[in-house]
Short mmCIF file of C-alpha atoms in Angstrom, two decimals:
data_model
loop_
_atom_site.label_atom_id
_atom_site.label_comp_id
_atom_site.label_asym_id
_atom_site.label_seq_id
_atom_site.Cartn_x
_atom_site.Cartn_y
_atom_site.Cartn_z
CA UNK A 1 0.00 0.00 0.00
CA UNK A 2 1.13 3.39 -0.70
CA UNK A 3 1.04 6.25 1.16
CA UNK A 4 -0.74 9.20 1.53
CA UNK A 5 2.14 11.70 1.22
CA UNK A 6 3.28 9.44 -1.68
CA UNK A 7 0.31 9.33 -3.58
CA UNK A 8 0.07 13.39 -3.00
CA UNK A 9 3.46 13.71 -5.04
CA UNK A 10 2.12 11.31 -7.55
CA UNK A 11 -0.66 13.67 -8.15
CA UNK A 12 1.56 16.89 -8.23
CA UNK A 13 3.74 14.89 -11.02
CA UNK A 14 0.70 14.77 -12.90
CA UNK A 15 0.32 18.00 -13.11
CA UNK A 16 3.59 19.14 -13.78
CA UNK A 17 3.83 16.75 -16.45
CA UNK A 18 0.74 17.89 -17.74
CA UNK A 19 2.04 21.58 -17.72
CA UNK A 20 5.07 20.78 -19.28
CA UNK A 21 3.36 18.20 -22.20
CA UNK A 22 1.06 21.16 -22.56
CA UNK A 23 3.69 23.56 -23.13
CA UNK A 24 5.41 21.73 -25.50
CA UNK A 25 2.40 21.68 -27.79
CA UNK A 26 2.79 25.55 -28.32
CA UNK A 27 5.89 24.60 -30.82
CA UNK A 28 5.06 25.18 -34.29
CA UNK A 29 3.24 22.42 -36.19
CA UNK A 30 5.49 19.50 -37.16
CA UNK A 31 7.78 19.91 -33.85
CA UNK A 32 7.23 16.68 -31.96
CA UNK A 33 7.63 16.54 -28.50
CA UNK A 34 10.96 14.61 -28.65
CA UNK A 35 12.33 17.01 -30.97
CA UNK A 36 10.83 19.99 -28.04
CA UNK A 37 12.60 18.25 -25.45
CA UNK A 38 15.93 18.35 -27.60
CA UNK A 39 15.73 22.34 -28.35
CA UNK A 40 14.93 22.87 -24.69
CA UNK A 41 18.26 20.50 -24.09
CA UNK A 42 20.23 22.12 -26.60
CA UNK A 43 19.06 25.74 -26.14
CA UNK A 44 20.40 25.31 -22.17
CA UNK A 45 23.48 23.75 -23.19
CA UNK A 46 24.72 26.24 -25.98
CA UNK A 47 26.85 24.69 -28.91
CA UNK A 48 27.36 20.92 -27.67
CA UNK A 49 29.04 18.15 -29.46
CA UNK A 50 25.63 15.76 -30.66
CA UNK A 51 26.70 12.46 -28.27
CA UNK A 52 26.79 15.03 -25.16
CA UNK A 53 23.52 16.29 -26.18
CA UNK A 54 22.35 12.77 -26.79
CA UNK A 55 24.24 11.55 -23.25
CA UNK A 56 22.25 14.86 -21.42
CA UNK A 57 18.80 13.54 -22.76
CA UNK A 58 19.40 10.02 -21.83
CA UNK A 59 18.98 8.85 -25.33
CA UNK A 60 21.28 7.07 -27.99
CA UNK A 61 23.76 8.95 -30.51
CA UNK A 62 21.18 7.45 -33.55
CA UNK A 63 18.23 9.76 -31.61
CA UNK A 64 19.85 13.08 -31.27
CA UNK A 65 20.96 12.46 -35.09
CA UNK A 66 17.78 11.87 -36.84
CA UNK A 67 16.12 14.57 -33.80
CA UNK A 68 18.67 16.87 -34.89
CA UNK A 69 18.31 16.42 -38.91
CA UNK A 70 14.52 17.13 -39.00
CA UNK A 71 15.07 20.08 -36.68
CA UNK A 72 18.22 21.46 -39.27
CA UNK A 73 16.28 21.02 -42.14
CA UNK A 74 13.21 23.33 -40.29
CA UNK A 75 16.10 26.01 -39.88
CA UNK A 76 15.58 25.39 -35.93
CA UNK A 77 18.95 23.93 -35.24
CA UNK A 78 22.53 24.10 -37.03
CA UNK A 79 25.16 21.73 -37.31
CA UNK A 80 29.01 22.74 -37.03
CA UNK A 81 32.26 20.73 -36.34
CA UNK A 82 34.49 21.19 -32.83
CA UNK A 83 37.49 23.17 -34.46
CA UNK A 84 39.75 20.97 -32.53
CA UNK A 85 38.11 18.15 -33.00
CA UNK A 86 36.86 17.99 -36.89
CA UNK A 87 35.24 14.48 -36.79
CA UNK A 88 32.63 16.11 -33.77
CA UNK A 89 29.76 17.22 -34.97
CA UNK A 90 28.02 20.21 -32.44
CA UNK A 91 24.53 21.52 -32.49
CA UNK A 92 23.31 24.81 -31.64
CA UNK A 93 19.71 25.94 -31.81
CA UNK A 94 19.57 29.40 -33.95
CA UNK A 95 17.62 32.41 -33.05
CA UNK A 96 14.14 30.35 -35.12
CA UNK A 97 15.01 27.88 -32.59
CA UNK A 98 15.31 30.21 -29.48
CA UNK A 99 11.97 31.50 -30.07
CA UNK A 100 10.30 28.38 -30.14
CA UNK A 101 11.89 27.60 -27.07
CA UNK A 102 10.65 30.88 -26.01
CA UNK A 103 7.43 30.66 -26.70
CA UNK A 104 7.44 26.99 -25.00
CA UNK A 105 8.52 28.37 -21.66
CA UNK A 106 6.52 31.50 -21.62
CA UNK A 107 3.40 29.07 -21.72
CA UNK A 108 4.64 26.86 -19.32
CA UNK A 109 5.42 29.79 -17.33
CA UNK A 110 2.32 31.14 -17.44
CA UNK A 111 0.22 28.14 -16.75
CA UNK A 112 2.83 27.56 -13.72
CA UNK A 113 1.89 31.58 -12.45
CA UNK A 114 -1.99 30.56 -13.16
CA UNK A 115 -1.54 27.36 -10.28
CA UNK A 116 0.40 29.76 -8.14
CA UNK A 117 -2.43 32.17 -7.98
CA UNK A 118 -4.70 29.82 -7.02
CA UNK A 119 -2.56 29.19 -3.76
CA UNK A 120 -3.77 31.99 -0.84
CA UNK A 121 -1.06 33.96 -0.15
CA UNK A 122 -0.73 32.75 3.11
CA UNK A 123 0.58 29.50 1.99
CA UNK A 124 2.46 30.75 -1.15
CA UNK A 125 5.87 31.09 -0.02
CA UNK A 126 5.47 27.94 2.16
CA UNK A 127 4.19 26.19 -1.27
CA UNK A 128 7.51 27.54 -3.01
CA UNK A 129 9.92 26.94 -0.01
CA UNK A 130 8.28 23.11 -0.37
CA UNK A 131 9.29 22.61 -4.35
CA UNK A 132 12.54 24.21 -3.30
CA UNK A 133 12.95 21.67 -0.52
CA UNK A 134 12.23 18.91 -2.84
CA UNK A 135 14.41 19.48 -5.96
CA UNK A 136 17.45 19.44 -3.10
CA UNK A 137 15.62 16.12 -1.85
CA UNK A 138 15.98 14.53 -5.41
CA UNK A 139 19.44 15.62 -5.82
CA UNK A 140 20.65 13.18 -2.92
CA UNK A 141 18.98 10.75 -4.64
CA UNK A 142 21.11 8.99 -7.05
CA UNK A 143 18.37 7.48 -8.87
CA UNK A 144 16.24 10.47 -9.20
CA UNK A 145 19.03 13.56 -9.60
CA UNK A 146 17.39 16.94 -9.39
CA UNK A 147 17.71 17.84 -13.60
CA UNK A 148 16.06 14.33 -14.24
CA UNK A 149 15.69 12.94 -18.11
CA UNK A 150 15.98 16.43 -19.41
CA UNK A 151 13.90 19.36 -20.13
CA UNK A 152 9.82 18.04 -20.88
#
């Protein structure tokens, strides 16, 4: 059996995952929501060699590649070469790319504001000190880490 404080975090997952899926869907037509969660990756990261992008996401070298082609050929993301390095291919997202990322966040961060002010004030900062509280939590936990699979 599972309990009750457990199930309550279970429920606040789903709604930050629900947030988060919803946010993604503000990307242009044609932008899946794997390719989302690899500009959101990439666009924190800056210019990254692909297999550290594809290491950060949790995902194979293969992914990021055929992510990363669709998203080139959309103008979203560029390809370059590590000047030291000329056999490692980097990805950058360009400024089409940043404002789809831009776009994403400003929804999520809206909808985000939107559950905050439905919080009374009195318990607002207590609410926030609480998520704060339990990102640190997740970071001593190997398993769980407090940046997760990636951006969603």
């Amino acid at each position: 059996m599972v309990d009750a404080d457990t199930v309550a975090l279970e429920s606040l997952t789903r709604v930050l995952v629900r947030i988060a899926w919803d946010s993604a869907h503000a990307a242009p037509p044609g932008v899946t929501f794997p390719q989302m969660r690899l500009l959101l990756m990439a666009d924190g990261l800056g210019r990254v060699p692909s297999s550290a992008l594809a290491t950060a996401l949790g995902v194979n070298a293969s992914s990021v590649t055929r992510l990363a082609d669709r998203l080139a050929a959309a103008g979203y993301l560029v390809r370059g070469e590590d000047p030291h390095k000329r056999s490692v291919v980097t990805l950058e997202v360009t400024d089409r790319g940043r404002r789809v990322v831009a776009k994403v966040m400003h929804r999520r961060h809206a909808a985000l504001h939107a559950v905050l002010t439905q919080v009374p004030q009195a318990h607002r900062s207590a609410v926030v000190a609480a998520a704060r509280t339990l990102v640190s939590a997740a970071a001593a936990v190997p398993e769980v880490g407090s940046a997760g699979p990636g951006p969603l």
